[in-house]
Amino acid sequence: MKEITEFKYIPISSIVLNSRNDDSDLNVDEIIDEIKDKGLIRPLIVSRIDNKFILKLGTRRFLAFKKLNYKNIFCGIINGETDLDEIKAIALCYTELDDMLSFKDKAQALDYLVKNNNGEISKVSSKTNISSEEIKTIMNYRELLEQIKKNISGISRLDKDLLIKKSSQLEPNDLKSLNNLLEKII
């Protein structure tokens, strides 16, 4: 797996949008105020190919900086071509960058890392500082979401009295935690 070879400011004009990036539905206005207030919190990830910088991760931030007429932007640079799964895996290995990945991105990155480490989750854990148990949970997110949907559907089919009876058998803190989680989902 490739690595970020350096972090530095590069001219925005020297960055080429990856042709696979569809920026037509990206709302950059919602992050412009944050950029004005705090600046760039996370660098862009670019690939250096034939002295060109191809944007790989951070399209919305790039477009926001461009809209704000900034001249330079801070980037992590990877030498050579890389696919998006490898880019996500590289970002996941940097604690400062992993929070720019969605849950789905992390699952894809972990899948890439596990495949490239012969299925040894312990190696992936040491590279990413994510526990083996959490890696397994993230990698199984599709199945987990299906199970959650099934359980929520089952709860919705219970009649009100049975739901109250079953809920009263739970510890109050567990019930409160469940409610908090459901509120985050909804």
Tab-separated table of C-alpha atoms in Angstrom:
chain	number	residue	atom	x	y	z
A	1	MET	CA	0.000	0.000	0.000
A	2	LYS	CA	1.209	3.472	-0.826
A	3	GLU	CA	1.682	6.170	1.785
A	4	ILE	CA	1.420	9.909	2.013
A	5	THR	CA	4.958	11.043	1.237
A	6	GLU	CA	4.566	14.636	2.345
A	7	PHE	CA	2.129	17.273	3.525
A	8	LYS	CA	2.455	20.739	2.034
A	9	TYR	CA	0.629	23.713	0.557
A	10	ILE	CA	0.161	23.509	-3.186
A	11	PRO	CA	-1.466	25.946	-5.614
A	12	ILE	CA	-5.163	25.244	-6.097
A	13	SER	CA	-4.687	25.879	-9.800
A	14	SER	CA	-2.338	22.879	-10.010
A	15	ILE	CA	-4.975	20.452	-8.692
A	16	VAL	CA	-7.026	18.512	-11.210
A	17	LEU	CA	-10.423	17.161	-10.206
A	18	ASN	CA	-10.579	13.412	-10.602
A	19	SER	CA	-12.851	12.700	-13.554
A	20	ARG	CA	-14.721	10.172	-11.411
A	21	ASN	CA	-15.667	12.862	-8.892
A	22	ASP	CA	-19.208	14.029	-9.623
A	23	ASP	CA	-19.387	17.462	-8.044
A	24	SER	CA	-22.807	18.414	-9.429
A	25	ASP	CA	-24.649	17.514	-6.224
A	26	LEU	CA	-22.093	18.808	-3.728
A	27	ASN	CA	-23.217	21.681	-1.524
A	28	VAL	CA	-20.044	23.581	-0.677
A	29	ASP	CA	-21.852	26.587	0.793
A	30	GLU	CA	-22.521	24.706	4.024
A	31	ILE	CA	-18.793	24.342	4.739
A	32	ILE	CA	-17.661	27.776	3.554
A	33	ASP	CA	-18.538	29.439	6.877
A	34	GLU	CA	-16.624	26.744	8.750
A	35	ILE	CA	-13.598	27.313	6.508
A	36	LYS	CA	-13.822	31.082	6.997
A	37	ASP	CA	-14.037	30.583	10.755
A	38	LYS	CA	-11.525	27.760	11.320
A	39	GLY	CA	-9.591	27.389	8.072
A	40	LEU	CA	-8.843	23.982	6.623
A	41	ILE	CA	-9.158	21.398	9.376
A	42	ARG	CA	-8.123	18.370	7.282
A	43	PRO	CA	-5.866	18.322	4.253
A	44	LEU	CA	-6.930	17.193	0.826
A	45	ILE	CA	-5.445	13.942	-0.440
A	46	VAL	CA	-3.927	14.140	-3.912
A	47	SER	CA	-1.951	11.795	-6.149
A	48	ARG	CA	1.112	13.214	-7.876
A	49	ILE	CA	1.203	11.828	-11.425
A	50	ASP	CA	3.539	13.318	-14.050
A	51	ASN	CA	3.919	16.515	-11.974
A	52	LYS	CA	0.135	16.928	-11.808
A	53	PHE	CA	-1.885	16.707	-8.616
A	54	ILE	CA	-5.069	14.647	-9.002
A	55	LEU	CA	-7.619	15.250	-6.250
A	56	LYS	CA	-8.554	11.977	-4.570
A	57	LEU	CA	-10.233	12.942	-1.300
A	58	GLY	CA	-11.731	16.280	-0.238
A	59	THR	CA	-13.735	17.468	-3.246
A	60	ARG	CA	-16.112	19.660	-1.223
A	61	ARG	CA	-13.246	21.333	0.639
A	62	PHE	CA	-11.393	21.876	-2.637
A	63	LEU	CA	-14.452	23.454	-4.297
A	64	ALA	CA	-15.113	25.631	-1.237
A	65	PHE	CA	-11.528	26.920	-1.197
A	66	LYS	CA	-11.761	27.559	-4.931
A	67	LYS	CA	-15.047	29.448	-4.475
A	68	LEU	CA	-13.389	31.526	-1.738
A	69	ASN	CA	-10.582	32.392	-4.200
A	70	TYR	CA	-7.821	30.910	-2.079
A	71	LYS	CA	-4.572	30.448	-3.966
A	72	ASN	CA	-3.060	27.499	-2.015
A	73	ILE	CA	-4.393	24.563	-0.069
A	74	PHE	CA	-2.800	22.084	2.337
A	75	CYS	CA	-2.560	18.571	0.897
A	76	GLY	CA	-1.299	15.124	1.698
A	77	ILE	CA	0.559	13.888	-1.374
A	78	ILE	CA	0.742	10.292	-2.590
A	79	ASN	CA	3.123	9.488	-5.434
A	80	GLY	CA	1.526	7.627	-8.320
A	81	GLU	CA	-1.951	6.416	-9.206
A	82	THR	CA	-4.147	4.995	-6.488
A	83	ASP	CA	-7.734	3.859	-6.453
A	84	LEU	CA	-10.272	5.305	-4.055
A	85	ASP	CA	-10.347	2.251	-1.757
A	86	GLU	CA	-6.581	2.528	-1.255
A	87	ILE	CA	-6.907	6.278	-0.608
A	88	LYS	CA	-9.553	5.589	2.045
A	89	ALA	CA	-7.310	2.918	3.579
A	90	ILE	CA	-4.392	5.354	3.681
A	91	ALA	CA	-6.583	8.017	5.335
A	92	LEU	CA	-7.801	5.480	7.891
A	93	CYS	CA	-4.201	4.792	8.922
A	94	TYR	CA	-3.739	8.462	9.889
A	95	THR	CA	-5.603	9.270	13.088
A	96	GLU	CA	-5.846	12.908	12.016
A	97	LEU	CA	-7.578	11.940	8.762
A	98	ASP	CA	-9.828	9.016	9.646
A	99	ASP	CA	-12.735	11.187	10.773
A	100	MET	CA	-13.122	12.556	7.238
A	101	LEU	CA	-14.357	9.110	6.222
A	102	SER	CA	-17.975	8.067	6.501
A	103	PHE	CA	-18.907	4.787	8.163
A	104	LYS	CA	-19.278	3.230	4.705
A	105	ASP	CA	-15.873	4.610	3.631
A	106	LYS	CA	-14.286	3.102	6.734
A	107	ALA	CA	-15.848	-0.262	5.942
A	108	GLN	CA	-14.438	-0.130	2.413
A	109	ALA	CA	-11.032	0.944	3.716
A	110	LEU	CA	-10.978	-1.847	6.288
A	111	ASP	CA	-11.996	-4.387	3.678
A	112	TYR	CA	-9.098	-3.188	1.504
A	113	LEU	CA	-6.650	-3.368	4.421
A	114	VAL	CA	-7.784	-6.825	5.528
A	115	LYS	CA	-7.399	-8.167	1.980
A	116	ASN	CA	-3.941	-6.604	1.699
A	117	ASN	CA	-2.883	-8.033	5.060
A	118	ASN	CA	-3.882	-11.620	4.282
A	119	GLY	CA	-6.992	-11.405	6.449
A	120	GLU	CA	-5.004	-10.630	9.606
A	121	ILE	CA	-7.233	-8.234	11.487
A	122	SER	CA	-4.605	-7.794	14.221
A	123	LYS	CA	-2.211	-6.255	11.653
A	124	VAL	CA	-4.957	-3.919	10.448
A	125	SER	CA	-5.712	-3.019	14.056
A	126	SER	CA	-2.108	-2.024	14.709
A	127	LYS	CA	-1.979	0.065	11.495
A	128	THR	CA	-5.227	1.904	12.183
A	129	ASN	CA	-5.385	1.972	15.998
A	130	ILE	CA	-8.896	0.530	15.739
A	131	SER	CA	-9.614	-2.458	17.961
A	132	SER	CA	-10.101	-5.821	16.276
A	133	GLU	CA	-13.649	-5.989	17.650
A	134	GLU	CA	-14.540	-2.573	16.229
A	135	ILE	CA	-13.014	-3.551	12.867
A	136	LYS	CA	-15.258	-6.619	12.733
A	137	THR	CA	-18.298	-4.507	13.602
A	138	ILE	CA	-17.542	-1.878	10.949
A	139	MET	CA	-16.835	-4.503	8.286
A	140	ASN	CA	-20.148	-6.194	9.025
A	141	TYR	CA	-22.126	-2.953	8.951
A	142	ARG	CA	-24.486	-4.031	6.150
A	143	GLU	CA	-25.537	-7.137	8.044
A	144	LEU	CA	-25.750	-5.127	11.256
A	145	LEU	CA	-28.007	-2.523	9.614
A	146	GLU	CA	-30.264	-5.267	8.244
A	147	GLN	CA	-30.508	-6.789	11.710
A	148	ILE	CA	-31.321	-3.384	13.209
A	149	LYS	CA	-34.053	-2.831	10.585
A	150	LYS	CA	-35.486	-6.268	11.364
A	151	ASN	CA	-35.483	-5.586	15.114
A	152	ILE	CA	-37.057	-2.141	14.736
A	153	SER	CA	-39.694	-3.647	12.465
A	154	GLY	CA	-40.353	-6.341	15.087
A	155	ILE	CA	-40.732	-3.706	17.790
A	156	SER	CA	-43.180	-1.714	15.687
A	157	ARG	CA	-45.382	-4.814	15.296
A	158	LEU	CA	-45.680	-5.311	19.064
A	159	ASP	CA	-48.862	-4.056	20.599
A	160	LYS	CA	-48.472	-1.168	23.021
A	161	ASP	CA	-49.095	-3.168	26.215
A	162	LEU	CA	-46.595	-5.892	25.296
A	163	LEU	CA	-43.997	-3.263	24.391
A	164	ILE	CA	-44.454	-1.552	27.757
A	165	LYS	CA	-44.238	-4.904	29.565
A	166	LYS	CA	-41.032	-5.910	27.736
A	167	SER	CA	-39.518	-2.437	28.178
A	168	SER	CA	-40.174	-2.498	31.922
A	169	GLN	CA	-37.937	-5.579	32.164
A	170	LEU	CA	-34.930	-3.573	30.963
A	171	GLU	CA	-32.616	-1.610	33.208
A	172	PRO	CA	-33.587	2.082	33.125
A	173	ASN	CA	-30.122	3.102	31.901
A	174	ASP	CA	-30.289	0.540	29.068
A	175	LEU	CA	-33.706	1.847	28.054
A	176	LYS	CA	-32.416	5.424	28.113
A	177	SER	CA	-29.358	4.425	26.030
A	178	LEU	CA	-31.597	2.664	23.512
A	179	ASN	CA	-33.774	5.743	23.237
A	180	ASN	CA	-30.719	7.976	22.739
A	181	LEU	CA	-29.430	5.720	19.976
A	182	LEU	CA	-32.797	5.648	18.242
A	183	GLU	CA	-32.999	9.454	18.405
A	184	LYS	CA	-29.579	9.680	16.714
A	185	ILE	CA	-30.760	7.383	13.928
A	186	ILE	CA	-34.040	9.232	13.411
